[in-house]
Short mmCIF file of C-alpha atoms in Angstrom, two decimals:
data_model
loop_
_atom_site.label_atom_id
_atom_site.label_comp_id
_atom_site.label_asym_id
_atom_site.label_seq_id
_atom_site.Cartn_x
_atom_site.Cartn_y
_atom_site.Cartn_z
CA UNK A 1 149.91 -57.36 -50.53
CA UNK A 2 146.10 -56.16 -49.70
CA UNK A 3 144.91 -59.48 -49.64
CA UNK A 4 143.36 -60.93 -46.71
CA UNK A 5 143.21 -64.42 -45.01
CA UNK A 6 139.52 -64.97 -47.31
CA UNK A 7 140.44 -63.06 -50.66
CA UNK A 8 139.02 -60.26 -48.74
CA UNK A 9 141.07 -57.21 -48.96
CA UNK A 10 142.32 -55.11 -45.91
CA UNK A 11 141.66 -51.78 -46.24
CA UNK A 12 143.98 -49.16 -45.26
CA UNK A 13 142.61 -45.96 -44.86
CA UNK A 14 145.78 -44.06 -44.43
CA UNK A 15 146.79 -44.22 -47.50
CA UNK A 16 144.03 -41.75 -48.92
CA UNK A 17 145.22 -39.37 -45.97
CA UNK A 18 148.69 -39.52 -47.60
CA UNK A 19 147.92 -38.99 -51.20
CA UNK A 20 146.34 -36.12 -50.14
CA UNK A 21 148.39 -34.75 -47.94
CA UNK A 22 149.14 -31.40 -50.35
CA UNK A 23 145.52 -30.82 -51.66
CA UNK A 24 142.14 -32.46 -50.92
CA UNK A 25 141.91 -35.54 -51.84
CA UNK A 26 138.02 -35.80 -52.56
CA UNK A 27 137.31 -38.86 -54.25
CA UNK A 28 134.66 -40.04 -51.84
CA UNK A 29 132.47 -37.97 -53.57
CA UNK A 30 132.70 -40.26 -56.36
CA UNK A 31 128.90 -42.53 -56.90
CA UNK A 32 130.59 -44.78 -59.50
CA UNK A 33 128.29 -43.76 -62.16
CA UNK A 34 131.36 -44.14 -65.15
CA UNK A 35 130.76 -40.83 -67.28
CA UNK A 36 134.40 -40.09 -66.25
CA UNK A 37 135.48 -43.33 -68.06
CA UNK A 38 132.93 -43.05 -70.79
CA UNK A 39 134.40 -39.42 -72.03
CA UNK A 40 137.84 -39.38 -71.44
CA UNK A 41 139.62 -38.97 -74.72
CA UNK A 42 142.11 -41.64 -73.68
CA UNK A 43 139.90 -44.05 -73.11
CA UNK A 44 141.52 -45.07 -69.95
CA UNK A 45 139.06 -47.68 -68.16
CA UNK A 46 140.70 -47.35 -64.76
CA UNK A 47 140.70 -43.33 -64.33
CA UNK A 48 139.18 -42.30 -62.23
CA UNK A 49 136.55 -44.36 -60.22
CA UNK A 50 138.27 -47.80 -59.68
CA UNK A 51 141.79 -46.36 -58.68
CA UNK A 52 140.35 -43.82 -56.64
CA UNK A 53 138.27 -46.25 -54.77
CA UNK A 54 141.46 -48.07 -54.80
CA UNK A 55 142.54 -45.37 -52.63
CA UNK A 56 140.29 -44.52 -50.58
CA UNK A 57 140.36 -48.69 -49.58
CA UNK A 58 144.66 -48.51 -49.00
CA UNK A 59 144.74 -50.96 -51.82
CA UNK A 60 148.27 -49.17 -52.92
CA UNK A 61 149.39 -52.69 -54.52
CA UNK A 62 146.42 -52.03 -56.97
CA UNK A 63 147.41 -48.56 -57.50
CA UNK A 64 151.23 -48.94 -58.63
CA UNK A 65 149.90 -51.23 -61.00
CA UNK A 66 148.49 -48.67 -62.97
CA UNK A 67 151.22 -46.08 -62.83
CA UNK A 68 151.05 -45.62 -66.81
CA UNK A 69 147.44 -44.98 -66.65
CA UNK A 70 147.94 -41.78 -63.86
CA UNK A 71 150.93 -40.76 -66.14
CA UNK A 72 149.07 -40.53 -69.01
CA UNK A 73 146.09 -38.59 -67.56
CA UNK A 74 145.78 -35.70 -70.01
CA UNK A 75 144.51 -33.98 -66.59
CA UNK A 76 142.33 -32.03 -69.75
CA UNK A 77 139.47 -32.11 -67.22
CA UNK A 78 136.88 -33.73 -69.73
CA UNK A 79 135.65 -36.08 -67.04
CA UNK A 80 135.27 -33.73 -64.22
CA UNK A 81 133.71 -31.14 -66.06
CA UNK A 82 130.86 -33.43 -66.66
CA UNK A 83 131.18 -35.46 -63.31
CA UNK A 84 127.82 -35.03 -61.59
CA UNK A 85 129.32 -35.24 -57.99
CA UNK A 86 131.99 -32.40 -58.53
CA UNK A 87 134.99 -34.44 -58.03
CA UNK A 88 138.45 -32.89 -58.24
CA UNK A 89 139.61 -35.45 -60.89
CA UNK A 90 142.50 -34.07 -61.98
CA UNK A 91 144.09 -32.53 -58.97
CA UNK A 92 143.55 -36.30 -57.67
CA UNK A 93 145.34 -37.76 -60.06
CA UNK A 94 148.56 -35.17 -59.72
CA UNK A 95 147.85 -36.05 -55.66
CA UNK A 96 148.49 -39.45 -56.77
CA UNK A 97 151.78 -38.40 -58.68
CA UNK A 98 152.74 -36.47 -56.28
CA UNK A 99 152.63 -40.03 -54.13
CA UNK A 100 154.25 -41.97 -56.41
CA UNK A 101 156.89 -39.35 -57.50
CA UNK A 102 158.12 -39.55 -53.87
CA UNK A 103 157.27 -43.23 -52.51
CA UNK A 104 158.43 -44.98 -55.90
CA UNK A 105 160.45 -42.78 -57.79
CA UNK A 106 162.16 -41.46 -55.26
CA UNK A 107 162.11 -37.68 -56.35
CA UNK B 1 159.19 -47.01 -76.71
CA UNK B 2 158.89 -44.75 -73.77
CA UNK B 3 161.41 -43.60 -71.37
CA UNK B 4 161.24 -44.99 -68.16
CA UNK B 5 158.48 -42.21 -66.61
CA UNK B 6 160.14 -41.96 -63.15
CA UNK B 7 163.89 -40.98 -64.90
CA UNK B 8 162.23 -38.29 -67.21
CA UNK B 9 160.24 -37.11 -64.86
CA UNK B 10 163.45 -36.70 -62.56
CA UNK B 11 165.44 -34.89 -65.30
CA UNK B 12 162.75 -32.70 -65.40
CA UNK B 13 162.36 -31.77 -62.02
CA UNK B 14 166.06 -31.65 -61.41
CA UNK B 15 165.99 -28.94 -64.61
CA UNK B 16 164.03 -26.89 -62.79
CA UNK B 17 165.35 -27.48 -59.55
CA UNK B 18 169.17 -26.80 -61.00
CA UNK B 19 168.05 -24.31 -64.03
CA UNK B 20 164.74 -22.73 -63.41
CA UNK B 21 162.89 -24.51 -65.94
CA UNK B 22 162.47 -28.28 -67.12
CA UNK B 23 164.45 -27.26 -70.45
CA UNK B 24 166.90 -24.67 -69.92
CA UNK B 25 166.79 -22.15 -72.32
CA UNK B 26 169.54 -19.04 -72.04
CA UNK B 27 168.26 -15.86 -72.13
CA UNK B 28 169.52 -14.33 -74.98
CA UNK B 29 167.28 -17.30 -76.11
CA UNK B 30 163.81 -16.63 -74.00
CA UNK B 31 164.38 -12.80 -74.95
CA UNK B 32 165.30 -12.98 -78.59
CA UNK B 33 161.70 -12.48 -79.41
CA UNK B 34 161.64 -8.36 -77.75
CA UNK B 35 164.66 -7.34 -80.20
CA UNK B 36 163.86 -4.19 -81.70
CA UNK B 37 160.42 -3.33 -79.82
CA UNK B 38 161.77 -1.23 -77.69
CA UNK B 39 159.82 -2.42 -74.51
CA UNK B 40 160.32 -0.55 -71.04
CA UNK B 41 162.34 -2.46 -68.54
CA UNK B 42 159.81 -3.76 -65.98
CA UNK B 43 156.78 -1.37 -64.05
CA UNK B 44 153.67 -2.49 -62.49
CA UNK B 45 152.17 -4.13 -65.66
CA UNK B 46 154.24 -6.37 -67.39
CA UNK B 47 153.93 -8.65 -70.41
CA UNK B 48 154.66 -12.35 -69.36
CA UNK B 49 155.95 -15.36 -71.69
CA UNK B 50 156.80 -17.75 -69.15
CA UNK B 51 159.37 -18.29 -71.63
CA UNK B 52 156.09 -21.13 -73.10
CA UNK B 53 156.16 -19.67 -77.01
CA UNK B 54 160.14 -19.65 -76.65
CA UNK B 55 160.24 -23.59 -75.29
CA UNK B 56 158.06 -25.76 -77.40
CA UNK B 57 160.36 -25.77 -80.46
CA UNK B 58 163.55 -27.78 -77.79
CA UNK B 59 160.90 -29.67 -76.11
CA UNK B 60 159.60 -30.67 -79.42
CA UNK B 61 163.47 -31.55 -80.04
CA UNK B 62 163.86 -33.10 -77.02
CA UNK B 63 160.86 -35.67 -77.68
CA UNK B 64 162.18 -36.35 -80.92
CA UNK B 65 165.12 -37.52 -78.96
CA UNK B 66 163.37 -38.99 -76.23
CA UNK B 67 162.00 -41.22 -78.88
CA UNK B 68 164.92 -42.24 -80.94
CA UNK B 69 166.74 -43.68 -77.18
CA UNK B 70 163.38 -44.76 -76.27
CA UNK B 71 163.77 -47.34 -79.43
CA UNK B 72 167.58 -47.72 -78.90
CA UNK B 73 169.51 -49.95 -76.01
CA UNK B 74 170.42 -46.57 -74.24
CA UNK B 75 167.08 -46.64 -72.56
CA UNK B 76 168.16 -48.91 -70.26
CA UNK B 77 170.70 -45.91 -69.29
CA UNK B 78 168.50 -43.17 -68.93
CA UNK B 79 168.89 -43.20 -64.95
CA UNK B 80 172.60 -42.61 -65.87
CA UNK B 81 171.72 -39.85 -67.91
CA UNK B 82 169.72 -38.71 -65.29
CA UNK B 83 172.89 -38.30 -62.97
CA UNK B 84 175.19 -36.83 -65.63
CA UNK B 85 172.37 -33.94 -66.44
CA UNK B 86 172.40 -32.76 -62.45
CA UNK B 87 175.98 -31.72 -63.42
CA UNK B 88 175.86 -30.75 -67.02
CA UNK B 89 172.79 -29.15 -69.02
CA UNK B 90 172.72 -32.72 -71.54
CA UNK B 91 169.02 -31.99 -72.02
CA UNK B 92 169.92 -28.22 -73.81
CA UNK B 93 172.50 -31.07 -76.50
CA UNK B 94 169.64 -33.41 -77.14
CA UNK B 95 167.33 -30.34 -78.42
CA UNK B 96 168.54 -28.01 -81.04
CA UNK B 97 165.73 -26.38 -83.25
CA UNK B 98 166.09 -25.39 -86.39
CA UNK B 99 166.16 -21.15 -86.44
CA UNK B 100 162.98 -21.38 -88.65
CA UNK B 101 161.07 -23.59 -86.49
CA UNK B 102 162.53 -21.03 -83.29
CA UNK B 103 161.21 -18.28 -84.90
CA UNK B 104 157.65 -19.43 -85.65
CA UNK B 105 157.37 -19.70 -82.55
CA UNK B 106 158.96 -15.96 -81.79
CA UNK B 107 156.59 -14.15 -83.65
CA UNK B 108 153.79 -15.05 -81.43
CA UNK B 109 154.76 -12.55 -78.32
CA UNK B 110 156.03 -10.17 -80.65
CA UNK B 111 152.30 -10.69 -82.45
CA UNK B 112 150.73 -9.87 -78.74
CA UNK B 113 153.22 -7.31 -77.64
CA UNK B 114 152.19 -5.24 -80.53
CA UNK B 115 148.48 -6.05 -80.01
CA UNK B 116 149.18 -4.67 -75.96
CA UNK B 117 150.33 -1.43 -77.80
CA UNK B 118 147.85 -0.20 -80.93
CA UNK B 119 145.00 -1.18 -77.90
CA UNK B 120 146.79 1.71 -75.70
CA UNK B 121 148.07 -0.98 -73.36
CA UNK B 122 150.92 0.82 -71.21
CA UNK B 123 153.27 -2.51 -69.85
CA UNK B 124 157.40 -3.34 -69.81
CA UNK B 125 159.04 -6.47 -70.17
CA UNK B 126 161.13 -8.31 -67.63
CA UNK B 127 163.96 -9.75 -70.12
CA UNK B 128 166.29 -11.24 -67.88
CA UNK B 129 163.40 -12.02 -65.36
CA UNK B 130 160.71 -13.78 -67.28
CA UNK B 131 161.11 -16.46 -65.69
CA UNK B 132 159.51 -20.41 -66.87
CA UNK B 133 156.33 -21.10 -64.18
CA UNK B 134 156.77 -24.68 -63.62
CA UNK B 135 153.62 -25.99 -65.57
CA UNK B 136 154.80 -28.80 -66.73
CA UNK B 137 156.66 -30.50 -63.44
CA UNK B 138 153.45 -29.20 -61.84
CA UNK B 139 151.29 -31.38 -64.34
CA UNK B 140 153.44 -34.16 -63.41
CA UNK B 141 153.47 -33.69 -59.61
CA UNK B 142 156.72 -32.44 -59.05
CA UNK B 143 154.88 -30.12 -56.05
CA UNK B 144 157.95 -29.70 -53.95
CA UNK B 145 160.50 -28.29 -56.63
CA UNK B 146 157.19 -26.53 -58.02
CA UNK B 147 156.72 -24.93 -54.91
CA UNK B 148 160.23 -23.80 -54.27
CA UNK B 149 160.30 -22.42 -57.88
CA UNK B 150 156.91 -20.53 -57.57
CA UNK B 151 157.98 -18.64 -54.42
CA UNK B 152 161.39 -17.57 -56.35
CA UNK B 153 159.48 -16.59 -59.12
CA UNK B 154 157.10 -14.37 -56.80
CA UNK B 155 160.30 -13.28 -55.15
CA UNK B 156 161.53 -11.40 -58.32
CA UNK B 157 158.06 -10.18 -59.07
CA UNK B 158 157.74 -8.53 -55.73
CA UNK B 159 161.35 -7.30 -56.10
CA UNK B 160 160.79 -6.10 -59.73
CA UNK B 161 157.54 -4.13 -58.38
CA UNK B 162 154.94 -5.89 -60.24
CA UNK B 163 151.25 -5.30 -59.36
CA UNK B 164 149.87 -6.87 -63.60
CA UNK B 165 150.93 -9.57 -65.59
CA UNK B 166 149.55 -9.95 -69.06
CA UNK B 167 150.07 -13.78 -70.27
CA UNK B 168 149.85 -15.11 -73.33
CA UNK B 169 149.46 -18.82 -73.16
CA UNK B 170 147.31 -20.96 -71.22
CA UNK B 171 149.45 -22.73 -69.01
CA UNK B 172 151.28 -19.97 -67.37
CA UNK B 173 147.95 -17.90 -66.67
CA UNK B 174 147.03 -20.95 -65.05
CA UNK B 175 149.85 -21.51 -62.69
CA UNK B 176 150.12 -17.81 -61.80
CA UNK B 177 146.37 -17.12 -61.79
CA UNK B 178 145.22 -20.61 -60.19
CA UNK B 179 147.78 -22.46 -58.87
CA UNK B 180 151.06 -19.93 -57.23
CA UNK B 181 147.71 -18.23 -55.21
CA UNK B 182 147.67 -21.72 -53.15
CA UNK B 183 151.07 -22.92 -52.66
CA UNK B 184 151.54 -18.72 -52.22
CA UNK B 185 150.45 -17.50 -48.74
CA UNK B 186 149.37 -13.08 -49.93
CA UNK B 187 149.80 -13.73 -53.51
CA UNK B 188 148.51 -10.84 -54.75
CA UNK B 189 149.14 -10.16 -58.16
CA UNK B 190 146.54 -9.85 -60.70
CA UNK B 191 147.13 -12.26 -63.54
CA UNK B 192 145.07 -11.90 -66.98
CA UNK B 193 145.59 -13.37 -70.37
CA UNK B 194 146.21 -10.70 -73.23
CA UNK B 195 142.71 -12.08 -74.77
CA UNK B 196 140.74 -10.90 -71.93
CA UNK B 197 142.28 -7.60 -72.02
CA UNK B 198 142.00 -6.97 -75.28
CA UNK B 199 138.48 -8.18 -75.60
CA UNK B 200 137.67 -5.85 -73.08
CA UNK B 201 139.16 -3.05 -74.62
CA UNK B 202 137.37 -3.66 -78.11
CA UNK B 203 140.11 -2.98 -80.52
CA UNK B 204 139.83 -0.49 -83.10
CA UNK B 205 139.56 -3.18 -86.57
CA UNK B 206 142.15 -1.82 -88.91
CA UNK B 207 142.06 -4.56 -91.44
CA UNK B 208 138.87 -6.63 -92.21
CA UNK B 209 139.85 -9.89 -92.87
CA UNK B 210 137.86 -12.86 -94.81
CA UNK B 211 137.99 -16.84 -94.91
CA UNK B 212 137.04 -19.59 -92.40
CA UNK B 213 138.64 -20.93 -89.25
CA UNK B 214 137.94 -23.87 -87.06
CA UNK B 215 138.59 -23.36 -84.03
CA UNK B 216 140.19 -25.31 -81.35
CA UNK B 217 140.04 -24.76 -77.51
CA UNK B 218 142.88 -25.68 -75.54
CA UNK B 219 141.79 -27.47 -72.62
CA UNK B 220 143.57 -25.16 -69.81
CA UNK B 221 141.88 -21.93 -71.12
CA UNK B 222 138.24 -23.51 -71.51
CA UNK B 223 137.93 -26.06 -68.14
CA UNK B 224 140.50 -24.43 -66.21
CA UNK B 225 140.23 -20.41 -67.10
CA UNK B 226 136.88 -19.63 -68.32
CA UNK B 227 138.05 -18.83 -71.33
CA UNK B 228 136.07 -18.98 -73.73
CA UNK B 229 134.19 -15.99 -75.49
CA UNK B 230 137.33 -13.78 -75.40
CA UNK B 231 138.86 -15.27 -78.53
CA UNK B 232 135.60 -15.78 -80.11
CA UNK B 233 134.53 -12.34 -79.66
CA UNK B 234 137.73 -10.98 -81.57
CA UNK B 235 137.78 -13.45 -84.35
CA UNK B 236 134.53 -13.15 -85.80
CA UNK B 237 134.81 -8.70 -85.09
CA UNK B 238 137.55 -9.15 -87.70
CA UNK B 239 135.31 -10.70 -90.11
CA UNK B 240 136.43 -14.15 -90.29
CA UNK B 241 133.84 -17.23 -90.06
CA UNK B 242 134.26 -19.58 -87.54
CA UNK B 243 133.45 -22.96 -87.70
CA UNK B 244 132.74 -24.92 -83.88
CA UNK B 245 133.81 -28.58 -84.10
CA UNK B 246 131.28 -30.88 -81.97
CA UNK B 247 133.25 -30.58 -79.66
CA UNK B 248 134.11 -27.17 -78.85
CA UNK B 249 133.93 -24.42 -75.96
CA UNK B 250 134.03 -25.58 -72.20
CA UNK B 251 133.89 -29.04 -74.07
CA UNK B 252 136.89 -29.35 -75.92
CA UNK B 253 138.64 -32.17 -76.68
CA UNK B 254 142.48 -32.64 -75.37
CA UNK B 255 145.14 -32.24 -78.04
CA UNK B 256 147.47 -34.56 -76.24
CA UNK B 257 149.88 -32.44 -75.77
CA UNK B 258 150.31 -33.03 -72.30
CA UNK B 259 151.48 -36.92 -72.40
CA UNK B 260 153.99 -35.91 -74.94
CA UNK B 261 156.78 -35.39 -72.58
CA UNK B 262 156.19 -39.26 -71.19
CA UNK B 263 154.16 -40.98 -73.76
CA UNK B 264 154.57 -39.52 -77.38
CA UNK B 265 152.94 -41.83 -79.34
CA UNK B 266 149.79 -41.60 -77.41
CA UNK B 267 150.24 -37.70 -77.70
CA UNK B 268 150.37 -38.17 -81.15
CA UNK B 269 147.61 -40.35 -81.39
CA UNK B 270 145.17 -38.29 -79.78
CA UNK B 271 146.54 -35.10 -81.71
CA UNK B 272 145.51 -37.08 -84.56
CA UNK B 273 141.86 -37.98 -83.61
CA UNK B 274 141.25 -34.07 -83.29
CA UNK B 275 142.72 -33.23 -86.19
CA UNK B 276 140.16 -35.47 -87.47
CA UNK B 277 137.02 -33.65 -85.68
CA UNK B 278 138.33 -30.24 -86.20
CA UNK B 279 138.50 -31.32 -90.43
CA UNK B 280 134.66 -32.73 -89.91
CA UNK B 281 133.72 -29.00 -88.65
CA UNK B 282 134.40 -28.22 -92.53
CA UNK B 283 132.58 -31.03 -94.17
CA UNK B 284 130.37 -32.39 -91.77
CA UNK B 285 131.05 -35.94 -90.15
CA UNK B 286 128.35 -37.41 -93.33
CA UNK B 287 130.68 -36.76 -96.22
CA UNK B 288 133.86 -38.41 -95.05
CA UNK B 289 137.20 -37.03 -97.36
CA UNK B 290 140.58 -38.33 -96.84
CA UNK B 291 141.94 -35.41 -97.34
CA UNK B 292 139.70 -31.81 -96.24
CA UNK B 293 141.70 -28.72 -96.47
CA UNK B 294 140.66 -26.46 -93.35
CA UNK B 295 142.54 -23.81 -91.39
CA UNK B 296 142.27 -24.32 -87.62
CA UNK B 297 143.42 -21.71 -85.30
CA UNK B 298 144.68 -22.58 -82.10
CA UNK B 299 145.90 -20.40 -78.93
CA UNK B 300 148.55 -22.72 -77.01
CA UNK B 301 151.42 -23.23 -77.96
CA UNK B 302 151.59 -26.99 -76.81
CA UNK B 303 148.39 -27.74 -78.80
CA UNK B 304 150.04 -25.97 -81.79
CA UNK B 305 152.85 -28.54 -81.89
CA UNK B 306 150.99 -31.27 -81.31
CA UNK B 307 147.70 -30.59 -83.68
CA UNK B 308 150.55 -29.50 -86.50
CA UNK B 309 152.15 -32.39 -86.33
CA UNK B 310 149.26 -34.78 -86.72
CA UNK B 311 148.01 -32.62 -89.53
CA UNK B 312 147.68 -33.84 -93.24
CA UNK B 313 148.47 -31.94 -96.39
CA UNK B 314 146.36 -28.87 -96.89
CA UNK B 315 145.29 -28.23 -93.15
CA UNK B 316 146.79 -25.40 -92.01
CA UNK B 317 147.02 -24.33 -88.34
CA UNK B 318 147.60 -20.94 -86.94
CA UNK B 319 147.92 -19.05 -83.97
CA UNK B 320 145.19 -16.50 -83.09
CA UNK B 321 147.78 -13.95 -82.60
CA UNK B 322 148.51 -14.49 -86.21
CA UNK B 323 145.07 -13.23 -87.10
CA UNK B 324 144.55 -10.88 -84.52
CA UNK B 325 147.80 -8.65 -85.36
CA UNK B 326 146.57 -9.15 -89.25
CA UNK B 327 143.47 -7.08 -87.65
CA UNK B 328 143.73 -5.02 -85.11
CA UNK B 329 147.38 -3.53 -85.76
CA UNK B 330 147.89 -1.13 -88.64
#
C-alpha cells in the first residue's frame, strides 16, 4: 500500500528509475496542463498526467490499477504531438508495459 | 469480452520468441505475393514487407477468434493455451483467411514492387529472409524478445549484404528506421518507405486518373515518420482530388488499430468514429447523412482492416498502392 500513517502517501522514487530503466523515462517534464487528456481519441482520463505523476511519486498500487488504461494506449501520439512540454508520452507508456509485462505478468 | 491482456500478450511474445513473428506465417505464405515477378535474390537494395501486408488477414482471423473465447468459458483457459502454443503453433489453427481476403492483401507489394521498377528502381527481394520486425510486441513492451529478434534480423541483413531497404508500410519503417538504430549499437542501414522514393523520383504519369479520395493518415507515418507530403504529392500528380478530413496530416486521428490485438471492441469503436470524420470530409459536418458514399484511401495495412471494417455500405477504402500502380505503371 502507498498510504501513510495520515492518508499521506509515501513516495517512492525508485520506482520511476525502474520504469525507465530501458528508455528515458521523462515525465517530469509534465506541467499538468491536461491537453494530453483533452485530445486523446480514447478519451482515457488517466493517460498520461495522473499515472505518470503516479510514477514519478512510487505510487505503483495506483498504477496497476489502471493496467487497461496503459494497454489500451493507441501510443498514436495525438497527445504528445501537441504536449507543450515535449514529453515522451508514448515511449512512457510502453516503459510502463515494459514494467508491468515483467513485474506482473511475468513475461 | 477481452482476453486476459497479460496471456495474449505472452502468446505473442512467445510467437516471436519461438517463430520469429507474433503470428507465424510459413514462407511459402509471406512470399506468395513475388510469384511470377521475377525479383533478384537479395543485393544492397532490397524491397522489405516485414511480412505486414502478408499478416493482417490471420491476425484479423485471430481476433475474430480472440473474440468468440473471449465471450465463451474457455477464457478462463487462455493461460493453458498459452502453455500448449510454446509447443505447438495453436495460434496459425485459430486464423485461417479466406484466399480472397489473403490475396487483397497480396496485391499491395506486388502493387509497389512494380511501382520500384517502371520508376527505374534497381532492388532484389529476400524471400526466405524477409523477416516480421517485431512492431507489434514492441507496441506492447515486449523489449527483451524485441531486442533479441531485432539483432537476428540485423544479423541476416548484414549477412545478406544489405546497405537499402525500401518498406512499404508504416510500422516496419518505423522499427527499422527509428527503433532497431537504439536497441542496435552501428546500425547502419538506410531505411526509406517506397513513398519517399518514389516521390523523389517524380514518376513518369502513364494514366491520368479522375474522382475523389479522402484521405487518411496513419498515425506511425505522420507523428512518428514525417510522412506526410510524399503520398499527397503523388495522388493529386495523378489527377485525383483529395479531400483532407479535419483532422488530417501530422494531426490524424488513430484508426484503432493498435488495441485490436487486446481490446477489439474499443478498436472497433474508434475505427468507427473515423470512419465517421473521414465521410464528413465529403459532405461537410452541417449536412449530416446516414449513409455518404466516399472513397478513402489509406496506406497501412492495420488501418485498412480496421477503417474497412467499421465502414458502411457505399464507402469504399483503398490502398494508395492501388491508385498509384493505376498511374504510374503502364
Amino acid at each position: 500500500m502507498s498510504a501513510g500513517v495520515n492518508g499521506a502517501t509515501l513516495v517512492r522514487p525508485a520506482l520511476a528509475g525502474r520504469v525507465g530503466a530501458l528508455e528515458e523515462f521523462n515525465a517530469s517534464a509534465c506541467m499538468n496542463c491536461g491537453v494530453c487528456t483533452a485530445v486523446c481519441p480514447m478519451g482515457i482520463e488517466v493517460l498520461p498526467r495522473r499515472l505518470f505523476r503516479y510514477v514519478l511519486l512510487g505510487m505503483e498500487d495506483q498504477v496497476l490499477e489502471q493496467i487497461e488504461s496503459i494497454y489500451s494506449c493507441l501510443l498514436c501520439k495525438m497527445c504528445e504531438v501537441n504536449c507543450p512540454a515535449g514529453v515522451h508520452i508514448a515511449e512512457n507508456v510502453r516503459s510502463l508495459r515494459h514494467h508491468i509485462n515483467r513485474t506482473v505478468f511475468g513475461l | 469480452m477481452s482476453l486476459p491482456t497479460g496471456e495474449v500478450i505472452g502468446i505473442l511474445a512467445d510467437n516471436l520468441r519461438i517463430r520469429g513473428s507474433v503470428l507465424p506465417l510459413s514462407k511459402r505464405k509471406v512470399t506468395r505475393w513475388a510469384r511470377g515477378l521475377n525479383l533478384p535474390h537479395g543485393g544492397r537494395t532490397v524491397l522489405y514487407t516485414g511480412m505486414m501486408y502478408q499478416l493482417i488477414p490471420y491476425i484479423e482471423g485471430l481476433v475474430k477468434a480472440e473474440k468468440r473465447l473471449g465471450d465463451s468459458p474457455l477464457a478462463e483457459l487462455t493461460w493453458l493455451g498459452r502453455k500448449i502454443n510454446r509447443l505447438v503453433n495453436i495460434s496459425a489453427f485459430m486464423a485461417r483467411p479466406s484466399a480472397k481476403l489473403r490475396a487483397v492483401y497480396n496485391e499491395v507489394p506486388v502493387n509497389v514492387a512494380l511501382l520500384l521498377k517502371e520508376a527505374g528502381v534497381e532492388f532484389g527481394y529476400l524471400y526466405k529472409d524477409d523477416l516480421y520486425s517485431g512492431a507489434l510486441a514492441h507496441d506492447l513492451g515486449a523489449d527483451e524478445v524485441v531486442a533479441d529478434h531485432a539483432r537476428k534480423v540485423y544479423g541476416v541483413l548484414r549477412k545478406r549484404g544489405v546497405r537499402r531497404i525500401i518498406t512499404i508500410d508504416p510500422h516496419t519503417t518505423n522499427m527499422l528506421r527509428s527503433v532497431y538504430p537504439k536497441l542496435i549499437p552501428g546500425f547502419d542501414i538506410e531505411i526509406r518507405s517506397y513513398l519517399e522514393v518514389l516521390a523523389e523520383r517524380e514518376p513518369m504519369l502513364r494514366t491520368s486518373l479522375t474522382g475523389e479520395l479522402v484521405i487518411h493518415d496513419p498515425c506511425v507515418f505522420a507523428r512518428y515518420e514525417g510522412i506526410v507530403h510524399e503520398p499527397r504529392r503523388l495522388l493529386t500528380a495523378t489527377g485525383l482530388t483529395l479531400k483532407e478530413p479535419e483532422k488530417s496530416g501530422r494531426m490524424t486521428y488513430c484508426c484503432g488499430g493498435p488495441v485490436e490485438s487486446l481490446y477489439p471492441e474499443k478498436a472497433e469503436a474508434n475505427a468507427r468514429r473515423r470512419v465517421e470524420q473521414l465521410q464528413e470530409a465529403v459532405r461537410g459536418s452541417d449536412q449530416r447523412s446516414d449513409r455518404e458514399a466516399c472513397e478513402i484511401v489509406t496506406m497501412c495495412p492495420m488501418c485498412f482492416v480496421n477503417l474497412a471494417a467499421a465502414a458502411p455500405d457505399g464507402v469504399a477504402l483503398n490502398d494508395i498502392s492501388h491508385y498509384l500502380r493505376r498511374a504510374y505503371v503502364s
